[in-house]
Backbone as JSON, one array per atom type, in Angstrom:
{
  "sequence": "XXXXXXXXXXXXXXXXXXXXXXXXXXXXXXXXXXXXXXXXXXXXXXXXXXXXXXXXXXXXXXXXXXXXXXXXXXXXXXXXXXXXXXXXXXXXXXXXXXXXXXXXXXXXXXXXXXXXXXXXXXXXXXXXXXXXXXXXXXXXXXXXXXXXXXXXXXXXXXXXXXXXXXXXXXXXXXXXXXXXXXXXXXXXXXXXXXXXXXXXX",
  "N": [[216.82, 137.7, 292.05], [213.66, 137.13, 290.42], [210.81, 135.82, 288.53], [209.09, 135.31, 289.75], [208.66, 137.11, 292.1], [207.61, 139.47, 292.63], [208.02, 143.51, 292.52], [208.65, 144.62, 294.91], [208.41, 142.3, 296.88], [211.0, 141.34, 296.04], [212.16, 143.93, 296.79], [212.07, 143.25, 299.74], [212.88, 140.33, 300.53], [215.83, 141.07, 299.85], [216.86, 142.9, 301.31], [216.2, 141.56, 303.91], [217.87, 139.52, 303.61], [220.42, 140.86, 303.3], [220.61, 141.72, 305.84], [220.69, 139.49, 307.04], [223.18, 138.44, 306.3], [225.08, 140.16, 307.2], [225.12, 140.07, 309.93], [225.56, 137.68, 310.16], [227.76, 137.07, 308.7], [229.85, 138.49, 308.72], [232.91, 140.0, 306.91], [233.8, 137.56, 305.59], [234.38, 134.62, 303.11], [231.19, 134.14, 301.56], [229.35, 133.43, 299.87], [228.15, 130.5, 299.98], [226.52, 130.34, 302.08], [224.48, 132.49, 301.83], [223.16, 131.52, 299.64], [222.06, 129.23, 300.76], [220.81, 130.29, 302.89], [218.75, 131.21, 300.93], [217.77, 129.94, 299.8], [216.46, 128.47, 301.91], [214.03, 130.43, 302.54], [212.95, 131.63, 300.31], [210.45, 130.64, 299.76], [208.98, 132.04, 301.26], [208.35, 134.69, 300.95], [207.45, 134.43, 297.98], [205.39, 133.14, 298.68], [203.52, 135.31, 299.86], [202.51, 137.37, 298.77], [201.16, 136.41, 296.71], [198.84, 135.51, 295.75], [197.69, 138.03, 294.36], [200.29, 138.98, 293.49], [200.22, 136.44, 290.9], [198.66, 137.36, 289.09], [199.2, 139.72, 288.52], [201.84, 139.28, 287.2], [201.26, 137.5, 285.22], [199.48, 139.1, 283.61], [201.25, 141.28, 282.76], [202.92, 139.86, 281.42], [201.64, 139.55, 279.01], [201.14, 141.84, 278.11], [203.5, 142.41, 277.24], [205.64, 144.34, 275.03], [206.07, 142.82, 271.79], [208.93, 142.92, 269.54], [209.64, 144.05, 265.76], [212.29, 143.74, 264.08], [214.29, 145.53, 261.74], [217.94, 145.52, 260.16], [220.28, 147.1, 259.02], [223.37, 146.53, 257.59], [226.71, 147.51, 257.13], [229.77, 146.49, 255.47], [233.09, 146.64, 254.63], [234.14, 144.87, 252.42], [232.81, 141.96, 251.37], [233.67, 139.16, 250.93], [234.64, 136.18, 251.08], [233.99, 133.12, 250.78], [232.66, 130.86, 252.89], [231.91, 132.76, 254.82], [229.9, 133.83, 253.52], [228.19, 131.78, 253.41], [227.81, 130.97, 255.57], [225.68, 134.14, 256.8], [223.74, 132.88, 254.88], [222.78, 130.85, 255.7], [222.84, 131.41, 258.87], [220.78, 132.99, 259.22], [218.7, 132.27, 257.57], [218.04, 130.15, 259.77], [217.17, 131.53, 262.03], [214.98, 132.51, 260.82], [214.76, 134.76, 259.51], [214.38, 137.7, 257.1], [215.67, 139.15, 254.29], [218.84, 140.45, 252.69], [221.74, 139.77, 251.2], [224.44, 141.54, 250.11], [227.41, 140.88, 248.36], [230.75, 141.38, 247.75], [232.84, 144.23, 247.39], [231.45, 147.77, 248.24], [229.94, 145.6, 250.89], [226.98, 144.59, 251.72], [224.49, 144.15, 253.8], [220.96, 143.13, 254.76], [218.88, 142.12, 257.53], [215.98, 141.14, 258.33], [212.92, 140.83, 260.87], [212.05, 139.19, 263.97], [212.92, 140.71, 266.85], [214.91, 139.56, 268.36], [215.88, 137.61, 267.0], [217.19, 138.78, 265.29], [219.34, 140.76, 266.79], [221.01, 138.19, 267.89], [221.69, 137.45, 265.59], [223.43, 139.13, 264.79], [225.41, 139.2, 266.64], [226.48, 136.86, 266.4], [227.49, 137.4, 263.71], [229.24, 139.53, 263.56], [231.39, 138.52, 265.24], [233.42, 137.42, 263.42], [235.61, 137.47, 261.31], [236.61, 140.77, 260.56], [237.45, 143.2, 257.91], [236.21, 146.02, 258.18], [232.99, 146.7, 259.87], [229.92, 147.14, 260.28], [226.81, 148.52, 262.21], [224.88, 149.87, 259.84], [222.41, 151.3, 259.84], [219.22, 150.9, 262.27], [215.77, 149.7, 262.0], [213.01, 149.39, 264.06], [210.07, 148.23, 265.04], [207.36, 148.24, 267.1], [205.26, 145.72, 267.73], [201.68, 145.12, 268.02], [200.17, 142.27, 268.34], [202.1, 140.15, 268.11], [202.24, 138.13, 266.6], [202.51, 135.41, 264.28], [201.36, 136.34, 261.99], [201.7, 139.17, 262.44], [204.6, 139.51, 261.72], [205.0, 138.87, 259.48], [203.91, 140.65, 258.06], [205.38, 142.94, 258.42], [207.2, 142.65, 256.72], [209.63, 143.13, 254.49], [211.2, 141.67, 252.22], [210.93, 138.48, 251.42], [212.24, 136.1, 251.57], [215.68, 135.41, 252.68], [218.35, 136.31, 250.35], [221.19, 136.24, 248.37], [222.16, 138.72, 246.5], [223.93, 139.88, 243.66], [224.92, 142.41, 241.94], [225.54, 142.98, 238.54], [228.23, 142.4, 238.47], [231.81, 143.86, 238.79], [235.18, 145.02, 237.9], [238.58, 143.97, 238.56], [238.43, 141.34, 240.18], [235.94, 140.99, 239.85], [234.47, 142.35, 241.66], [233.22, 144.39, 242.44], [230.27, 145.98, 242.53], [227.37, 146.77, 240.71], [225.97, 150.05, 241.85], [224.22, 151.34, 240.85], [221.55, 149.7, 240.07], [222.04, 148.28, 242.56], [220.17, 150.12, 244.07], [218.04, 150.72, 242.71], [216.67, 148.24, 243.66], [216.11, 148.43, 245.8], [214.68, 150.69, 245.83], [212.31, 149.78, 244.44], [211.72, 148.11, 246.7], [210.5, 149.96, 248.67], [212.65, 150.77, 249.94], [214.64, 153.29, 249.69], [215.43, 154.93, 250.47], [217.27, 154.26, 251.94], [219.67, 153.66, 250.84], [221.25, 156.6, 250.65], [221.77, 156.5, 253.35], [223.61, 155.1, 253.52], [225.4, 155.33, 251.81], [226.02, 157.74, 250.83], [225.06, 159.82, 248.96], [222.56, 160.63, 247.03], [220.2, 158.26, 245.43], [219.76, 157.12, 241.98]],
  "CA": [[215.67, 138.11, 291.24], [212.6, 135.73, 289.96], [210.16, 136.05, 287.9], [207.88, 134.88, 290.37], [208.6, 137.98, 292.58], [206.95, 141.24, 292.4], [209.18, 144.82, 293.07], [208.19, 144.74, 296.82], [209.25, 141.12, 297.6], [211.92, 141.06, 295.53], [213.14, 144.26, 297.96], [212.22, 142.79, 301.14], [214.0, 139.65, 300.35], [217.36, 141.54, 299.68], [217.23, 143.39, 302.7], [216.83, 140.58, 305.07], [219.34, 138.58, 303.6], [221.69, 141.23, 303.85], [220.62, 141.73, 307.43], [221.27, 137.98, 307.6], [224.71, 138.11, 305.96], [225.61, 141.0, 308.36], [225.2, 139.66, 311.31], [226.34, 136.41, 310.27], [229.18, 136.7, 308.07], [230.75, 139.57, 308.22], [234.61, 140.3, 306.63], [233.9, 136.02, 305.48], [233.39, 134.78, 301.79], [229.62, 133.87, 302.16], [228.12, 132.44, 298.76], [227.63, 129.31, 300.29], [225.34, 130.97, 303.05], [223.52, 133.21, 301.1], [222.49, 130.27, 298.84], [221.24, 128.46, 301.76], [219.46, 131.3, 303.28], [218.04, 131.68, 300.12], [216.93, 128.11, 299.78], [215.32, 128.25, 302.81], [213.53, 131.19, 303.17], [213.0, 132.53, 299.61], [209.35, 130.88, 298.95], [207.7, 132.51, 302.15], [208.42, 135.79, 299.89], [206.87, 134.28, 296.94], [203.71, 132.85, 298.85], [203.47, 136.26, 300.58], [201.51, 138.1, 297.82], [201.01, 135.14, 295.5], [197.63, 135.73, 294.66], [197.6, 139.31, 293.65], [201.07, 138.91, 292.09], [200.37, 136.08, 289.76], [197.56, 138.44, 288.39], [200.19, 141.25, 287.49], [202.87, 138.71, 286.29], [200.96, 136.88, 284.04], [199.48, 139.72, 282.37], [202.58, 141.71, 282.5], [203.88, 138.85, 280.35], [201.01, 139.07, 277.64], [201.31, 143.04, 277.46], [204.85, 143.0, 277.09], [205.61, 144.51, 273.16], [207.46, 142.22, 270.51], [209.75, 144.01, 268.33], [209.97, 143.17, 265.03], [213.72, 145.14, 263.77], [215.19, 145.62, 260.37], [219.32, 145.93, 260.73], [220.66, 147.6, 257.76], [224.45, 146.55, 257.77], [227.68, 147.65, 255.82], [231.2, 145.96, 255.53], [234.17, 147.16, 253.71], [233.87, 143.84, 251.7], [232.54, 140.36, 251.54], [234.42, 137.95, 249.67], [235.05, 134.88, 251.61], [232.81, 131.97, 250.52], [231.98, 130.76, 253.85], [231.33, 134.25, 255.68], [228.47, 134.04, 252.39], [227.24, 130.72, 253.53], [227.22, 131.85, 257.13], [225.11, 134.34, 256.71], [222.44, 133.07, 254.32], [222.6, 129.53, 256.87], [222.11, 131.52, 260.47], [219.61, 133.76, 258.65], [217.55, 131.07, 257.65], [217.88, 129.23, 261.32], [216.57, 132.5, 262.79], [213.43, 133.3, 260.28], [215.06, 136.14, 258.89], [214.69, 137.95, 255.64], [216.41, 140.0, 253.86], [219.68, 139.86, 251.4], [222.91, 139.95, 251.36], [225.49, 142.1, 248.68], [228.88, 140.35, 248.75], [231.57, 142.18, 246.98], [232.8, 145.68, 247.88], [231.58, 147.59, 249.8], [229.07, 144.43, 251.18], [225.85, 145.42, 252.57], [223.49, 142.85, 254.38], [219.95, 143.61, 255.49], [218.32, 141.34, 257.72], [214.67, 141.76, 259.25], [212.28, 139.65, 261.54], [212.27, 139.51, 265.24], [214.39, 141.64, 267.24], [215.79, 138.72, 269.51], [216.78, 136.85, 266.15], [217.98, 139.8, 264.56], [220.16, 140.75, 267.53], [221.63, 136.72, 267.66], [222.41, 137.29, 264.05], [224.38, 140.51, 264.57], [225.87, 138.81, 267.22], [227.16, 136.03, 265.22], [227.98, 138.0, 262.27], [230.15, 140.23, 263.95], [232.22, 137.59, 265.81], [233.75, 136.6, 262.38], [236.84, 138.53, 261.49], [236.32, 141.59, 259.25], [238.48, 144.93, 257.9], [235.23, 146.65, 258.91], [231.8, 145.94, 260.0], [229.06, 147.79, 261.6], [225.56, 148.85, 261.81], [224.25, 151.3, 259.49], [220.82, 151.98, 260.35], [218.41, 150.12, 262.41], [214.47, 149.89, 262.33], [212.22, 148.39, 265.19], [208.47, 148.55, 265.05], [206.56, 147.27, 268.04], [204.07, 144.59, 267.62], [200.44, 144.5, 269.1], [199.85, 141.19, 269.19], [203.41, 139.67, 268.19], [202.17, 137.28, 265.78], [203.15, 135.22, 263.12], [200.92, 137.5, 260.76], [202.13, 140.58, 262.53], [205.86, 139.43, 261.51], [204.82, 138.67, 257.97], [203.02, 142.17, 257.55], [205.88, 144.09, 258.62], [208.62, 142.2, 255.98], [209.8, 144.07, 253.03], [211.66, 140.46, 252.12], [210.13, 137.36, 251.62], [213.41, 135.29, 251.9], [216.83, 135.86, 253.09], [218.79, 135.79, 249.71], [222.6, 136.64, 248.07], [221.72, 139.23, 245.3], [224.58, 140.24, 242.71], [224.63, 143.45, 240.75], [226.49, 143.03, 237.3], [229.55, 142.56, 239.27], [232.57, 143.96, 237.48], [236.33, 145.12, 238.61], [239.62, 142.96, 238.44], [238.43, 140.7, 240.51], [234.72, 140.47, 239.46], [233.73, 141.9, 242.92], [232.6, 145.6, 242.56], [228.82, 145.8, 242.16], [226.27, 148.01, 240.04], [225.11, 150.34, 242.88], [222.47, 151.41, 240.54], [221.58, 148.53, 240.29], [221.03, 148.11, 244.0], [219.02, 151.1, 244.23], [216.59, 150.11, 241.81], [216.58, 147.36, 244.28], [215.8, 149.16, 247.05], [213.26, 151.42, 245.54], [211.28, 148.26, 244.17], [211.4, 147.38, 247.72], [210.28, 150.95, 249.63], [214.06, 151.24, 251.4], [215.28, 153.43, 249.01], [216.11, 156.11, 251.61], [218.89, 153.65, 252.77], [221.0, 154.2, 250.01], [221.82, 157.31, 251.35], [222.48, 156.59, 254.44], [224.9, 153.63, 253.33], [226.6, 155.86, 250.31], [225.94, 159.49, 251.75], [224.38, 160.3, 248.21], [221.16, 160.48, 246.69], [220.5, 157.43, 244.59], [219.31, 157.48, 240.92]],
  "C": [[214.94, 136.88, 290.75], [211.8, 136.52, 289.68], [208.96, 135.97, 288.63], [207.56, 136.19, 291.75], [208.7, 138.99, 291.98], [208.18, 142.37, 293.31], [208.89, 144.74, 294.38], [208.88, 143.35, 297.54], [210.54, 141.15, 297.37], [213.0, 142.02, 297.06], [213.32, 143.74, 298.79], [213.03, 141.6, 301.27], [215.41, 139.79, 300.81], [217.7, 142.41, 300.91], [217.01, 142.56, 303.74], [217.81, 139.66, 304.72], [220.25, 139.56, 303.82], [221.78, 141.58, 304.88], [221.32, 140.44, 307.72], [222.43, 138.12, 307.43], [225.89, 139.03, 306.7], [226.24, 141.2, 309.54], [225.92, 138.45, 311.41], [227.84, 136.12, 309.5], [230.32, 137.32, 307.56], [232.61, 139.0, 307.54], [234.67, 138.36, 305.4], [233.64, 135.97, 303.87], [231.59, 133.79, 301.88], [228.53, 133.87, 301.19], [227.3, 131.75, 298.74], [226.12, 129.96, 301.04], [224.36, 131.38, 302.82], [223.0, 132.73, 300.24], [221.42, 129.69, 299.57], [220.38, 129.28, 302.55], [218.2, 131.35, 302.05], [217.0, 130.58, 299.58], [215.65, 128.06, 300.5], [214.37, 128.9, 303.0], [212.49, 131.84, 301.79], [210.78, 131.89, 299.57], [208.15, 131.03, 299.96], [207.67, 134.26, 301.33], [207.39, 135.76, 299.11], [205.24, 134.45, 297.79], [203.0, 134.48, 299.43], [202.15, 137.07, 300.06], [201.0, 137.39, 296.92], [200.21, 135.36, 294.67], [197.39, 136.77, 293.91], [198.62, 139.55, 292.56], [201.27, 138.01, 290.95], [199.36, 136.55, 288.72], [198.32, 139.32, 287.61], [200.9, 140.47, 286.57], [201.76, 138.1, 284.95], [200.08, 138.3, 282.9], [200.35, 141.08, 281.74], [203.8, 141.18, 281.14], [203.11, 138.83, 278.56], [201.27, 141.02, 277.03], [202.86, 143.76, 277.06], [205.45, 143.31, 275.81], [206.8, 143.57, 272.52], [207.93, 143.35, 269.57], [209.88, 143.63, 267.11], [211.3, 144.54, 264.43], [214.16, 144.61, 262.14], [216.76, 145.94, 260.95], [219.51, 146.32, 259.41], [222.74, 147.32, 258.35], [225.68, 146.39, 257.24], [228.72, 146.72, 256.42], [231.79, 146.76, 254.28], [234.23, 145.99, 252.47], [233.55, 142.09, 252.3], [232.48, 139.23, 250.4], [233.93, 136.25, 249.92], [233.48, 133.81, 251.8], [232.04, 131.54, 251.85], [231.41, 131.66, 254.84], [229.85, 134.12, 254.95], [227.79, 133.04, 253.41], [226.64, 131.09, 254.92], [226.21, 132.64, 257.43], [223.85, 134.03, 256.11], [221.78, 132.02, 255.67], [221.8, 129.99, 257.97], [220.84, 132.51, 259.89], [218.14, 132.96, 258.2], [216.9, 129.85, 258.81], [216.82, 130.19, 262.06], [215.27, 133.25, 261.94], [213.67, 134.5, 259.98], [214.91, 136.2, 257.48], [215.48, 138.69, 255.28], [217.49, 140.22, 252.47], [221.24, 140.09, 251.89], [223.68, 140.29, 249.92], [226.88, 141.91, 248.72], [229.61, 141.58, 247.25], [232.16, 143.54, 247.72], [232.27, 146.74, 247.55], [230.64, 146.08, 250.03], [228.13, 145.23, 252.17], [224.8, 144.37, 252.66], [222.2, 143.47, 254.97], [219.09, 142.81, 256.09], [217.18, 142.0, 258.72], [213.79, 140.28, 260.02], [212.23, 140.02, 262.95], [213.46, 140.05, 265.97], [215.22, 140.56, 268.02], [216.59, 138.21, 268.53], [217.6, 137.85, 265.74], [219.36, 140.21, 265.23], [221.25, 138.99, 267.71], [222.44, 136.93, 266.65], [223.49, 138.03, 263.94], [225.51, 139.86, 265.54], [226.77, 138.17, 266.89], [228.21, 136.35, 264.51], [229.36, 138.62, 262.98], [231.55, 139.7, 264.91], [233.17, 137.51, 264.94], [234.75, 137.48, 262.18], [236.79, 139.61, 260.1], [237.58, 142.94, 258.88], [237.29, 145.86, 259.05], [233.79, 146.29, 259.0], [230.59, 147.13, 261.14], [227.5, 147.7, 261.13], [225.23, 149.74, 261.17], [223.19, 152.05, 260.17], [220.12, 150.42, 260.53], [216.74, 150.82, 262.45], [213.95, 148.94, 263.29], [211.14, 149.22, 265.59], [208.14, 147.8, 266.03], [205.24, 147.07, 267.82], [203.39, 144.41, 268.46], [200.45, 142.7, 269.66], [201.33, 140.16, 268.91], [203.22, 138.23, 267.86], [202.8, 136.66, 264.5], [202.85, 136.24, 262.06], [201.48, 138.94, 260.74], [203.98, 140.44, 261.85], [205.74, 139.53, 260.35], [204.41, 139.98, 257.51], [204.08, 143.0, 257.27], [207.33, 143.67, 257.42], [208.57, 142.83, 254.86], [210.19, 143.0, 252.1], [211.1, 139.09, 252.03], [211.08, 136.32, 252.35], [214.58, 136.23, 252.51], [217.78, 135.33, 251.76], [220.47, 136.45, 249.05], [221.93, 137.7, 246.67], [223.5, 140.02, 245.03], [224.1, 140.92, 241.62], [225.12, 143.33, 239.63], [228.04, 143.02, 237.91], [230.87, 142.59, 237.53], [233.9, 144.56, 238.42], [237.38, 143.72, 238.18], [238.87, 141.58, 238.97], [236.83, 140.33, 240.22], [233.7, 140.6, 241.0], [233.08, 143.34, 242.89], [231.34, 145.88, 241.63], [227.88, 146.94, 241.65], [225.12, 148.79, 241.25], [224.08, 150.73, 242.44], [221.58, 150.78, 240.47], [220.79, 148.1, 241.44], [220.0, 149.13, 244.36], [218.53, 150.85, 243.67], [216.04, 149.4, 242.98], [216.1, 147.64, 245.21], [214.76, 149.38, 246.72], [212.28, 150.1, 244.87], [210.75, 147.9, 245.7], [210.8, 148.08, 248.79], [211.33, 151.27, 250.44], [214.45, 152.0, 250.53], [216.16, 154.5, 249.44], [217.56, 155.65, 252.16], [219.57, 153.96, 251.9], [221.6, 155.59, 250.33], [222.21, 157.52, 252.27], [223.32, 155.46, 254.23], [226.24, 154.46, 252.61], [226.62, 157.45, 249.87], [225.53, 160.16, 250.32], [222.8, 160.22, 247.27], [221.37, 159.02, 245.58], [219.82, 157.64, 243.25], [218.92, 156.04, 239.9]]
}
């Protein structure tokens, strides 16, 4: 596959090489071959349609939609000092906003582009947890997939650690009213029910 071939070359391609590899190499292992066929042969393909298909590709490439995604995402808890730093760190590498609620349960919300957003989840979830998932995601697609269009769609300015009145033995269980306020200040306030399966107040 290449970027530089259109659905039509791309087939014709793959069916004469595997004519080639057919005839030539049957039952054999035949990486090498099919490299070197491919070497040789691949940019009478390309030139084939060239002109018509760098017409489609290139504006194939400008109409293709950016995403910008919200992740809404719980844990059973988040204690551990550097898991914190972790997140605010790759969150701020990747132009994300959002917050993060350490304590139990822990609930992180990061927004921005869907490629970063996905990276981040990526990341995050590597790290060793009791539990960890996605609650609820959002993903709006972006006309022109601009800086302004990214900025429009943020509920967040920053990516920051927010603490409710934390209270419990350990100083880790957080004022969910608290966070709902928080929410509703912010237009998510609907998530609290889908995080804590009750209405918030």
């Amino acid at each position: 596959r290449s970027s530089l071939l259109s659905r039509s070359q791309q087939i014709h391609l793959n069916s004469d090489l595997k004519t080639y590899l057919m005839q030539n190499c049957s039952g054999e292992p035949c990486v090498l071959s099919a490299r070197e066929w491919v070497k040789d042969h691949a940019a009478a393909y390309v030139d084939k349609e060239l002109s018509s298909s760098s017409v489609t590709t290139s504006n194939a490439v400008q109409s293709e939609d950016i995403m910008f995604t919200r992740l809404w995402i719980y844990s059973h808890h988040i204690y551990n000092k550097q898991k914190r730093k972790n997140i605010i760190d790759w969150a701020k590498e990747l132009s994300l906003s959002g917050f993060c609620m350490p304590g139990k349960p822990g609930v992180v919300c990061v927004e921005g582009l869907q490629s970063s957003c996905e990276e981040f989840w990526s990341r995050v979830r590597r790290l060793t947890w009791k539990r960890i998932l996605i609650r609820h995601r959002e993903d709006v697609s972006l006309e022109g997939g601009g800086h302004a269009e990214v900025q429009k769609q943020r509920k967040f300015s920053t990516l920051e650690e927010k603490c409710f009145d934390a209270h419990g033995a350990r100083g880790n269980h957080m004022d969910l009213g608290q966070l709902y306020r928080f929410l509703e200040e912010k237009g998510c306030a609907d998530i609290f029910q889908m995080y804590f399966g009750v209405e918030g107040h």
